[in-house]
Each structure stands twice: as structure tokens, then as C-alpha cells.
Amino acid sequence: KVISFIGAVGGVGATTIAAQAGILWSAGARVCLIDLDIQFGNAALALDLRPQLHVGHLVEDYERLDGELLTSVAATHASGLSVIASPSEMMPLEIVNTDFVDRLLRQAMQTYDVVLVDLPTAWTEWSVRVLQRSDMICLVNNLSVPALHQTRRQMEVLDANGLTPKLKLVANRVQKGLFGKVDLKETEAVLNRRIDFTVANDYPTVSSANDEGRALKDVKPSSRVVKDLKELADTLTAALSQDAESVA
């Protein structure tokens, strides 16, 4: 199964959510996180990984891209999560094409149980292809006015490409009360769409995990943000299983 993560705008935490959800998934499955934000991606850095090989090497040699080459490029986090890093140097978006992502995802799906893709906020022909081949799309935002404005714009493009049925909205850095409740009525009215998941605002814990490349559950197991990410991972897993059963 392929799940893509997009930030409605830069800096909303899509990469952190993808990486930390990947760590949780890795407890019971073979999971790979592919960082296709080839200009500003930092998934490997957030996990304290410094791989010598990256997506750029796969692009250069994509005609012989197979499972062996794919796994040779992947770095392994302590949790077991495999990570294919973005290039160490900024590369033009057009260096990637639809043929490459088709081959990349096909090999990744044959090699891993779950494939997570961290996408750039920019729209390209190949990023649309990734979304078309995804089983679910997590659009990450926060509750700021600029982020909600960009969320609506992103949703319009997703809808124009027939991708809305795959969409899950994830609101990050949400201030929650004692029992984890938050009023989203105004936000959902602005978006004309319900928020599927909320992730609590816990900057000290998240910042510490990112700086040290550790799992949030190891930094602060009882934190609200860990519970929220586990709920997101469990719910998506269940939804994907239901989809598989309905297809079968």
C-alpha cells in the first residue's frame, strides 16, 4: 500500500508526521519512507540518518531499478523503518519523470508492505502520478489562516485530478484540552470538509525527537502527540485493510 503525505504549505510538519507514523508502522510491517521532496526534503535528517546514497542515485540509474538496487539505497532507522533519502544537493524538479516514479513505486510495493511518500508542495506531472498510484493521500496543515487558505487551493487541485476520494486531512500542532478535545467547527466550515485527524501541539517533544533522530514514543511515551500519531497509523491501516478486502 502507498500513502502519500503533502504539506498544504511548507513547515506544517508533514515530514515529521510521515516519519513518526512510519516508525510506528515498522513495529509490525516492512515499511519504507521515500523522500521525493528532492529540493527541500529532510526526512533522513529528522531521523538522524546520513546515507551516502539517495533518490538522485536511483534517478540516474532508473533503467536498472529493481528490488536489490532499491534496498541498497535505503538507510535503516533503529526502529526498522527503511528510508530512501532526498538528494543531498538541491536538484531541479524536472529531473524526475513519470516513468521513474512508476518504476520506483512498483519496486517499492513489491519489496515492502507499506510505502510512505513524502512529496513536495509543488505540483508536477510526476507528483500527480504518485498521487494517482497512492492508496491514500494525507494533506497536512495547521489551523493558521495562511495554511487553511493553501489547504483549500490544494484540495481544489486534488479534486480536479479526481483524487478527493483518497484524501485525508490532517491538522497538525493543534492545541488540545485536558481530554484531547478541540472544536473544529469553524475550520471545517472554511474548508467545507471535515478534518480526519488532529495531532496535538507538543513542540518540546517533537523538537527533541527530530534533533536526536529518535522515535517520539521513546522520547515521551505518554505524550498526546504519540497517541494521536498511533491513532492515525492504526486508522489508516484498518482503512487500507478494508479496501483490500472489498477489492478481493
PDB file of C-alpha atoms in Angstrom:
ATOM      1  CA  LYS A   1       0.000   0.000   0.000  1.00  0.00           C
ATOM      2  CA  VAL A   2       1.163   3.516  -0.799  1.00  0.00           C
ATOM      3  CA  ILE A   3       0.337   6.523   1.379  1.00  0.00           C
ATOM      4  CA  SER A   4       1.485   9.958   0.257  1.00  0.00           C
ATOM      5  CA  PHE A   5       2.000  12.936   2.551  1.00  0.00           C
ATOM      6  CA  ILE A   6       1.813  16.530   1.329  1.00  0.00           C
ATOM      7  CA  GLY A   7       2.115  19.723   3.319  1.00  0.00           C
ATOM      8  CA  ALA A   8      -0.539  22.278   2.453  1.00  0.00           C
ATOM      9  CA  VAL A   9       2.303  24.757   2.794  1.00  0.00           C
ATOM     10  CA  GLY A  10       5.927  24.389   3.837  1.00  0.00           C
ATOM     11  CA  GLY A  11       6.731  23.937   7.506  1.00  0.00           C
ATOM     12  CA  VAL A  12       3.461  22.368   8.719  1.00  0.00           C
ATOM     13  CA  GLY A  13       5.159  19.137   9.799  1.00  0.00           C
ATOM     14  CA  ALA A  14       4.205  16.704   7.024  1.00  0.00           C
ATOM     15  CA  THR A  15       7.662  15.105   7.056  1.00  0.00           C
ATOM     16  CA  THR A  16       7.641  14.630  10.825  1.00  0.00           C
ATOM     17  CA  ILE A  17       4.212  13.012  10.701  1.00  0.00           C
ATOM     18  CA  ALA A  18       5.254  10.714   7.839  1.00  0.00           C
ATOM     19  CA  ALA A  19       8.492   9.705   9.590  1.00  0.00           C
ATOM     20  CA  GLN A  20       6.990   9.151  13.022  1.00  0.00           C
ATOM     21  CA  ALA A  21       3.994   7.289  11.608  1.00  0.00           C
ATOM     22  CA  GLY A  22       6.481   5.164   9.665  1.00  0.00           C
ATOM     23  CA  ILE A  23       8.286   4.291  12.882  1.00  0.00           C
ATOM     24  CA  LEU A  24       5.021   3.136  14.436  1.00  0.00           C
ATOM     25  CA  TRP A  25       4.084   1.085  11.361  1.00  0.00           C
ATOM     26  CA  SER A  26       7.519  -0.551  11.378  1.00  0.00           C
ATOM     27  CA  ALA A  27       6.689  -2.368  14.601  1.00  0.00           C
ATOM     28  CA  GLY A  28       4.579  -4.844  12.642  1.00  0.00           C
ATOM     29  CA  ALA A  29       5.384  -4.461   8.954  1.00  0.00           C
ATOM     30  CA  ARG A  30       8.116  -3.805   6.405  1.00  0.00           C
ATOM     31  CA  VAL A  31       7.843  -0.059   5.833  1.00  0.00           C
ATOM     32  CA  CYS A  32       9.739   2.290   3.545  1.00  0.00           C
ATOM     33  CA  LEU A  33       9.638   6.086   3.586  1.00  0.00           C
ATOM     34  CA  ILE A  34      10.612   7.639   0.249  1.00  0.00           C
ATOM     35  CA  ASP A  35      11.510  11.321   0.387  1.00  0.00           C
ATOM     36  CA  LEU A  36      10.598  12.725  -3.035  1.00  0.00           C
ATOM     37  CA  ASP A  37      10.883  16.335  -1.932  1.00  0.00           C
ATOM     38  CA  ILE A  38      14.079  16.483  -3.981  1.00  0.00           C
ATOM     39  CA  GLN A  39      14.753  20.159  -3.264  1.00  0.00           C
ATOM     40  CA  PHE A  40      13.913  20.608   0.411  1.00  0.00           C
ATOM     41  CA  GLY A  41      13.435  17.093   1.774  1.00  0.00           C
ATOM     42  CA  ASN A  42      14.817  16.338   5.244  1.00  0.00           C
ATOM     43  CA  ALA A  43      13.226  13.029   6.266  1.00  0.00           C
ATOM     44  CA  ALA A  44      16.610  11.339   6.728  1.00  0.00           C
ATOM     45  CA  LEU A  45      17.924  14.272   8.730  1.00  0.00           C
ATOM     46  CA  ALA A  46      14.859  14.191  11.001  1.00  0.00           C
ATOM     47  CA  LEU A  47      15.708  10.561  11.725  1.00  0.00           C
ATOM     48  CA  ASP A  48      19.413  11.297  12.288  1.00  0.00           C
ATOM     49  CA  LEU A  49      20.412   9.302   9.208  1.00  0.00           C
ATOM     50  CA  ARG A  50      23.292  10.349   6.950  1.00  0.00           C
ATOM     51  CA  PRO A  51      23.059   7.974   3.975  1.00  0.00           C
ATOM     52  CA  GLN A  52      25.619   8.189   1.187  1.00  0.00           C
ATOM     53  CA  LEU A  53      23.038   7.123  -1.396  1.00  0.00           C
ATOM     54  CA  HIS A  54      19.726   8.829  -2.140  1.00  0.00           C
ATOM     55  CA  VAL A  55      16.856   9.227  -4.616  1.00  0.00           C
ATOM     56  CA  GLY A  56      19.168  11.003  -7.043  1.00  0.00           C
ATOM     57  CA  HIS A  57      21.185   7.813  -7.494  1.00  0.00           C
ATOM     58  CA  LEU A  58      18.023   5.904  -8.349  1.00  0.00           C
ATOM     59  CA  VAL A  59      17.062   8.571 -10.891  1.00  0.00           C
ATOM     60  CA  GLU A  60      20.463   8.305 -12.569  1.00  0.00           C
ATOM     61  CA  ASP A  61      20.192   4.533 -12.856  1.00  0.00           C
ATOM     62  CA  TYR A  62      16.438   4.046 -13.045  1.00  0.00           C
ATOM     63  CA  GLU A  63      16.506   1.766 -16.109  1.00  0.00           C
ATOM     64  CA  ARG A  64      18.015  -0.987 -13.959  1.00  0.00           C
ATOM     65  CA  LEU A  65      15.993  -0.122 -10.870  1.00  0.00           C
ATOM     66  CA  ASP A  66      14.996  -3.350  -9.168  1.00  0.00           C
ATOM     67  CA  GLY A  67      14.404  -4.537  -5.626  1.00  0.00           C
ATOM     68  CA  GLU A  68      18.087  -5.105  -4.961  1.00  0.00           C
ATOM     69  CA  LEU A  69      19.080  -1.604  -6.071  1.00  0.00           C
ATOM     70  CA  LEU A  70      16.197  -0.095  -4.120  1.00  0.00           C
ATOM     71  CA  THR A  71      17.165  -1.751  -0.841  1.00  0.00           C
ATOM     72  CA  SER A  72      20.841  -0.917  -1.375  1.00  0.00           C
ATOM     73  CA  VAL A  73      19.969   2.785  -1.422  1.00  0.00           C
ATOM     74  CA  ALA A  74      17.647   2.602   1.596  1.00  0.00           C
ATOM     75  CA  ALA A  75      19.046   3.535   5.012  1.00  0.00           C
ATOM     76  CA  THR A  76      17.643   1.762   8.065  1.00  0.00           C
ATOM     77  CA  HIS A  77      16.493   3.575  11.179  1.00  0.00           C
ATOM     78  CA  ALA A  78      16.847   1.937  14.596  1.00  0.00           C
ATOM     79  CA  SER A  79      13.096   1.258  14.533  1.00  0.00           C
ATOM     80  CA  GLY A  80      13.443  -0.833  11.384  1.00  0.00           C
ATOM     81  CA  LEU A  81      11.980   1.846   9.114  1.00  0.00           C
ATOM     82  CA  SER A  82      13.713   1.975   5.724  1.00  0.00           C
ATOM     83  CA  VAL A  83      14.342   5.465   4.382  1.00  0.00           C
ATOM     84  CA  ILE A  84      15.225   6.493   0.846  1.00  0.00           C
ATOM     85  CA  ALA A  85      16.586   9.980   1.342  1.00  0.00           C
ATOM     86  CA  SER A  86      16.181  13.049  -0.817  1.00  0.00           C
ATOM     87  CA  PRO A  87      19.322  14.253  -2.654  1.00  0.00           C
ATOM     88  CA  SER A  88      21.995  15.872  -0.530  1.00  0.00           C
ATOM     89  CA  GLU A  89      22.169  18.735  -3.026  1.00  0.00           C
ATOM     90  CA  MET A  90      19.210  20.616  -4.455  1.00  0.00           C
ATOM     91  CA  MET A  91      18.086  19.175  -7.788  1.00  0.00           C
ATOM     92  CA  PRO A  92      15.614  20.501 -10.376  1.00  0.00           C
ATOM     93  CA  LEU A  93      12.110  19.074 -10.073  1.00  0.00           C
ATOM     94  CA  GLU A  94      12.133  18.071 -13.732  1.00  0.00           C
ATOM     95  CA  ILE A  95      14.925  15.557 -13.149  1.00  0.00           C
ATOM     96  CA  VAL A  96      12.166  13.190 -12.005  1.00  0.00           C
ATOM     97  CA  ASN A  97       9.597  11.940 -14.517  1.00  0.00           C
ATOM     98  CA  THR A  98       6.526   9.702 -14.554  1.00  0.00           C
ATOM     99  CA  ASP A  99       8.420   6.690 -15.897  1.00  0.00           C
ATOM    100  CA  PHE A 100      10.784   6.857 -12.947  1.00  0.00           C
ATOM    101  CA  VAL A 101       8.062   7.134 -10.281  1.00  0.00           C
ATOM    102  CA  ASP A 102       6.104   4.310 -11.913  1.00  0.00           C
ATOM    103  CA  ARG A 103       9.128   2.041 -11.692  1.00  0.00           C
ATOM    104  CA  LEU A 104      10.102   3.258  -8.225  1.00  0.00           C
ATOM    105  CA  LEU A 105       6.674   2.647  -6.721  1.00  0.00           C
ATOM    106  CA  ARG A 106       6.271  -0.704  -8.455  1.00  0.00           C
ATOM    107  CA  GLN A 107       9.540  -1.965  -6.970  1.00  0.00           C
ATOM    108  CA  ALA A 108       8.803  -0.460  -3.566  1.00  0.00           C
ATOM    109  CA  MET A 109       5.373  -2.118  -3.445  1.00  0.00           C
ATOM    110  CA  GLN A 110       6.942  -5.483  -4.278  1.00  0.00           C
ATOM    111  CA  THR A 111       9.600  -5.080  -1.588  1.00  0.00           C
ATOM    112  CA  TYR A 112       7.694  -3.514   1.339  1.00  0.00           C
ATOM    113  CA  ASP A 113       4.299  -3.888   2.998  1.00  0.00           C
ATOM    114  CA  VAL A 114       3.750  -0.148   3.355  1.00  0.00           C
ATOM    115  CA  VAL A 115       5.291   2.616   1.250  1.00  0.00           C
ATOM    116  CA  LEU A 116       5.144   6.178   2.570  1.00  0.00           C
ATOM    117  CA  VAL A 117       5.963   9.001   0.167  1.00  0.00           C
ATOM    118  CA  ASP A 118       6.895  12.493   1.308  1.00  0.00           C
ATOM    119  CA  LEU A 119       6.034  14.831  -1.585  1.00  0.00           C
ATOM    120  CA  PRO A 120       6.935  18.461  -2.307  1.00  0.00           C
ATOM    121  CA  THR A 121       4.208  21.078  -2.075  1.00  0.00           C
ATOM    122  CA  ALA A 122       4.835  21.957  -5.735  1.00  0.00           C
ATOM    123  CA  TRP A 123       2.626  20.280  -8.318  1.00  0.00           C
ATOM    124  CA  THR A 124       4.325  18.489 -11.194  1.00  0.00           C
ATOM    125  CA  GLU A 125       3.268  15.845 -13.703  1.00  0.00           C
ATOM    126  CA  TRP A 126       5.199  13.205 -11.788  1.00  0.00           C
ATOM    127  CA  SER A 127       3.866  14.200  -8.357  1.00  0.00           C
ATOM    128  CA  VAL A 128       0.330  13.813  -9.716  1.00  0.00           C
ATOM    129  CA  ARG A 129       1.304  10.337 -10.927  1.00  0.00           C
ATOM    130  CA  VAL A 130       2.500   9.438  -7.432  1.00  0.00           C
ATOM    131  CA  LEU A 131      -0.841  10.580  -6.009  1.00  0.00           C
ATOM    132  CA  GLN A 132      -2.746   8.617  -8.632  1.00  0.00           C
ATOM    133  CA  ARG A 133      -0.868   5.485  -7.614  1.00  0.00           C
ATOM    134  CA  SER A 134      -1.364   6.129  -3.903  1.00  0.00           C
ATOM    135  CA  ASP A 135      -3.997   4.313  -1.904  1.00  0.00           C
ATOM    136  CA  MET A 136      -4.364   7.296   0.434  1.00  0.00           C
ATOM    137  CA  ILE A 137      -3.279  10.921   0.457  1.00  0.00           C
ATOM    138  CA  CYS A 138      -2.647  12.742   3.741  1.00  0.00           C
ATOM    139  CA  LEU A 139      -2.793  16.508   3.288  1.00  0.00           C
ATOM    140  CA  VAL A 140      -1.199  18.063   6.361  1.00  0.00           C
ATOM    141  CA  ASN A 141      -1.978  21.583   7.545  1.00  0.00           C
ATOM    142  CA  ASN A 142      -2.234  23.575  10.716  1.00  0.00           C
ATOM    143  CA  LEU A 143      -5.053  25.842  11.834  1.00  0.00           C
ATOM    144  CA  SER A 144      -3.422  29.121  10.801  1.00  0.00           C
ATOM    145  CA  VAL A 145      -5.203  31.294   8.236  1.00  0.00           C
ATOM    146  CA  PRO A 146      -2.428  31.002   5.581  1.00  0.00           C
ATOM    147  CA  ALA A 147      -2.314  27.206   5.950  1.00  0.00           C
ATOM    148  CA  LEU A 148      -6.090  26.882   5.628  1.00  0.00           C
ATOM    149  CA  HIS A 149      -6.029  29.112   2.543  1.00  0.00           C
ATOM    150  CA  GLN A 150      -3.411  26.894   0.941  1.00  0.00           C
ATOM    151  CA  THR A 151      -5.300  23.781   2.030  1.00  0.00           C
ATOM    152  CA  ARG A 152      -8.312  24.919   0.041  1.00  0.00           C
ATOM    153  CA  ARG A 153      -6.134  25.536  -3.003  1.00  0.00           C
ATOM    154  CA  GLN A 154      -4.511  22.120  -2.697  1.00  0.00           C
ATOM    155  CA  MET A 155      -7.913  20.488  -2.292  1.00  0.00           C
ATOM    156  CA  GLU A 156      -9.107  22.146  -5.492  1.00  0.00           C
ATOM    157  CA  VAL A 157      -6.197  20.649  -7.448  1.00  0.00           C
ATOM    158  CA  LEU A 158      -6.761  17.243  -5.881  1.00  0.00           C
ATOM    159  CA  ASP A 159     -10.424  17.414  -6.819  1.00  0.00           C
ATOM    160  CA  ALA A 160      -9.608  18.499 -10.385  1.00  0.00           C
ATOM    161  CA  ASN A 161      -7.472  15.367 -10.720  1.00  0.00           C
ATOM    162  CA  GLY A 162     -10.144  13.060  -9.300  1.00  0.00           C
ATOM    163  CA  LEU A 163      -8.148  12.372  -6.144  1.00  0.00           C
ATOM    164  CA  THR A 164     -10.588  13.560  -3.471  1.00  0.00           C
ATOM    165  CA  PRO A 165     -11.831  10.033  -2.572  1.00  0.00           C
ATOM    166  CA  LYS A 166      -8.304   9.181  -1.365  1.00  0.00           C
ATOM    167  CA  LEU A 167      -7.900  12.343   0.695  1.00  0.00           C
ATOM    168  CA  LYS A 168      -7.424  12.504   4.452  1.00  0.00           C
ATOM    169  CA  LEU A 169      -6.987  15.898   6.113  1.00  0.00           C
ATOM    170  CA  VAL A 170      -4.524  16.012   8.999  1.00  0.00           C
ATOM    171  CA  ALA A 171      -4.432  19.089  11.220  1.00  0.00           C
ATOM    172  CA  ASN A 172      -1.070  19.332  12.971  1.00  0.00           C
ATOM    173  CA  ARG A 173       0.043  21.300  16.052  1.00  0.00           C
ATOM    174  CA  VAL A 174      -3.469  21.567  17.423  1.00  0.00           C
ATOM    175  CA  GLN A 175      -3.870  22.965  20.918  1.00  0.00           C
ATOM    176  CA  LYS A 176      -5.915  20.404  22.802  1.00  0.00           C
ATOM    177  CA  GLY A 177      -7.641  20.483  26.138  1.00  0.00           C
ATOM    178  CA  LEU A 178      -7.171  18.129  29.057  1.00  0.00           C
ATOM    179  CA  PHE A 179      -9.149  15.340  27.407  1.00  0.00           C
ATOM    180  CA  GLY A 180      -7.789  15.862  23.920  1.00  0.00           C
ATOM    181  CA  LYS A 181     -10.856  17.590  22.554  1.00  0.00           C
ATOM    182  CA  VAL A 182     -10.791  20.511  20.138  1.00  0.00           C
ATOM    183  CA  ASP A 183     -13.545  22.475  18.401  1.00  0.00           C
ATOM    184  CA  LEU A 184     -13.015  22.302  14.637  1.00  0.00           C
ATOM    185  CA  LYS A 185     -16.390  23.632  13.515  1.00  0.00           C
ATOM    186  CA  GLU A 186     -15.082  26.936  12.155  1.00  0.00           C
ATOM    187  CA  THR A 187     -12.127  25.289  10.424  1.00  0.00           C
ATOM    188  CA  GLU A 188     -14.298  22.651   8.806  1.00  0.00           C
ATOM    189  CA  ALA A 189     -16.773  25.314   7.720  1.00  0.00           C
ATOM    190  CA  VAL A 190     -13.978  27.234   5.987  1.00  0.00           C
ATOM    191  CA  LEU A 191     -12.757  24.087   4.235  1.00  0.00           C
ATOM    192  CA  ASN A 192     -16.240  22.695   3.637  1.00  0.00           C
ATOM    193  CA  ARG A 193     -14.744  19.396   4.666  1.00  0.00           C
ATOM    194  CA  ARG A 194     -14.228  17.527   7.919  1.00  0.00           C
ATOM    195  CA  ILE A 195     -10.779  17.166   9.448  1.00  0.00           C
ATOM    196  CA  ASP A 196      -9.980  13.452   9.585  1.00  0.00           C
ATOM    197  CA  PHE A 197      -7.134  13.557  12.117  1.00  0.00           C
ATOM    198  CA  THR A 198      -5.686  16.027  14.576  1.00  0.00           C
ATOM    199  CA  VAL A 199      -2.173  15.886  16.023  1.00  0.00           C
ATOM    200  CA  ALA A 200      -1.510  17.706  19.268  1.00  0.00           C
ATOM    201  CA  ASN A 201       0.940  20.564  19.593  1.00  0.00           C
ATOM    202  CA  ASP A 202       3.900  19.364  21.661  1.00  0.00           C
ATOM    203  CA  TYR A 203       6.845  21.352  20.368  1.00  0.00           C
ATOM    204  CA  PRO A 204       9.398  20.326  23.041  1.00  0.00           C
ATOM    205  CA  THR A 205       8.845  16.598  22.483  1.00  0.00           C
ATOM    206  CA  VAL A 206       8.728  16.794  18.687  1.00  0.00           C
ATOM    207  CA  SER A 207      11.743  19.091  18.524  1.00  0.00           C
ATOM    208  CA  SER A 208      13.741  16.778  20.775  1.00  0.00           C
ATOM    209  CA  ALA A 209      12.815  13.729  18.679  1.00  0.00           C
ATOM    210  CA  ASN A 210      13.782  15.482  15.437  1.00  0.00           C
ATOM    211  CA  ASP A 211      17.061  16.789  16.821  1.00  0.00           C
ATOM    212  CA  GLU A 212      18.068  13.368  18.116  1.00  0.00           C
ATOM    213  CA  GLY A 213      16.556  11.291  15.300  1.00  0.00           C
ATOM    214  CA  ARG A 214      14.528   9.302  17.803  1.00  0.00           C
ATOM    215  CA  ALA A 215      11.001   7.959  17.897  1.00  0.00           C
ATOM    216  CA  LEU A 216       8.544  10.204  19.705  1.00  0.00           C
ATOM    217  CA  LYS A 217       7.354   7.167  21.644  1.00  0.00           C
ATOM    218  CA  ASP A 218      10.865   6.794  23.061  1.00  0.00           C
ATOM    219  CA  VAL A 219      11.225  10.460  23.946  1.00  0.00           C
ATOM    220  CA  LYS A 220       7.889  10.765  25.749  1.00  0.00           C
ATOM    221  CA  PRO A 221       5.700   7.640  25.522  1.00  0.00           C
ATOM    222  CA  SER A 222       2.731   9.195  27.320  1.00  0.00           C
ATOM    223  CA  SER A 223       2.517  12.362  25.219  1.00  0.00           C
ATOM    224  CA  ARG A 224      -0.678  13.325  23.447  1.00  0.00           C
ATOM    225  CA  VAL A 225       1.144  13.609  20.124  1.00  0.00           C
ATOM    226  CA  VAL A 226       2.237   9.948  20.323  1.00  0.00           C
ATOM    227  CA  LYS A 227      -1.348   8.862  20.971  1.00  0.00           C
ATOM    228  CA  ASP A 228      -2.569  10.942  18.037  1.00  0.00           C
ATOM    229  CA  LEU A 229       0.010   9.517  15.632  1.00  0.00           C
ATOM    230  CA  LYS A 230      -0.748   5.974  16.761  1.00  0.00           C
ATOM    231  CA  GLU A 231      -4.437   6.600  16.160  1.00  0.00           C
ATOM    232  CA  LEU A 232      -3.635   7.935  12.683  1.00  0.00           C
ATOM    233  CA  ALA A 233      -1.466   4.909  11.823  1.00  0.00           C
ATOM    234  CA  ASP A 234      -3.973   2.405  13.223  1.00  0.00           C
ATOM    235  CA  THR A 235      -6.927   4.031  11.471  1.00  0.00           C
ATOM    236  CA  LEU A 236      -5.159   4.185   8.108  1.00  0.00           C
ATOM    237  CA  THR A 237      -4.050   0.564   8.486  1.00  0.00           C
ATOM    238  CA  ALA A 238      -7.618  -0.522   9.180  1.00  0.00           C
ATOM    239  CA  ALA A 239      -8.956   1.523   6.256  1.00  0.00           C
ATOM    240  CA  LEU A 240      -6.384   0.054   3.882  1.00  0.00           C
ATOM    241  CA  SER A 241      -7.244  -3.465   5.065  1.00  0.00           C
ATOM    242  CA  GLN A 242     -10.932  -2.843   4.433  1.00  0.00           C
ATOM    243  CA  ASP A 243     -10.152  -1.552   0.949  1.00  0.00           C
ATOM    244  CA  ALA A 244      -8.093  -4.662   0.222  1.00  0.00           C
ATOM    245  CA  GLU A 245     -10.898  -6.924   1.414  1.00  0.00           C
ATOM    246  CA  SER A 246     -13.503  -5.092  -0.695  1.00  0.00           C
ATOM    247  CA  VAL A 247     -11.302  -5.431  -3.785  1.00  0.00           C
ATOM    248  CA  ALA A 248     -10.774  -9.125  -3.084  1.00  0.00           C
TER     249      ALA A 248
END
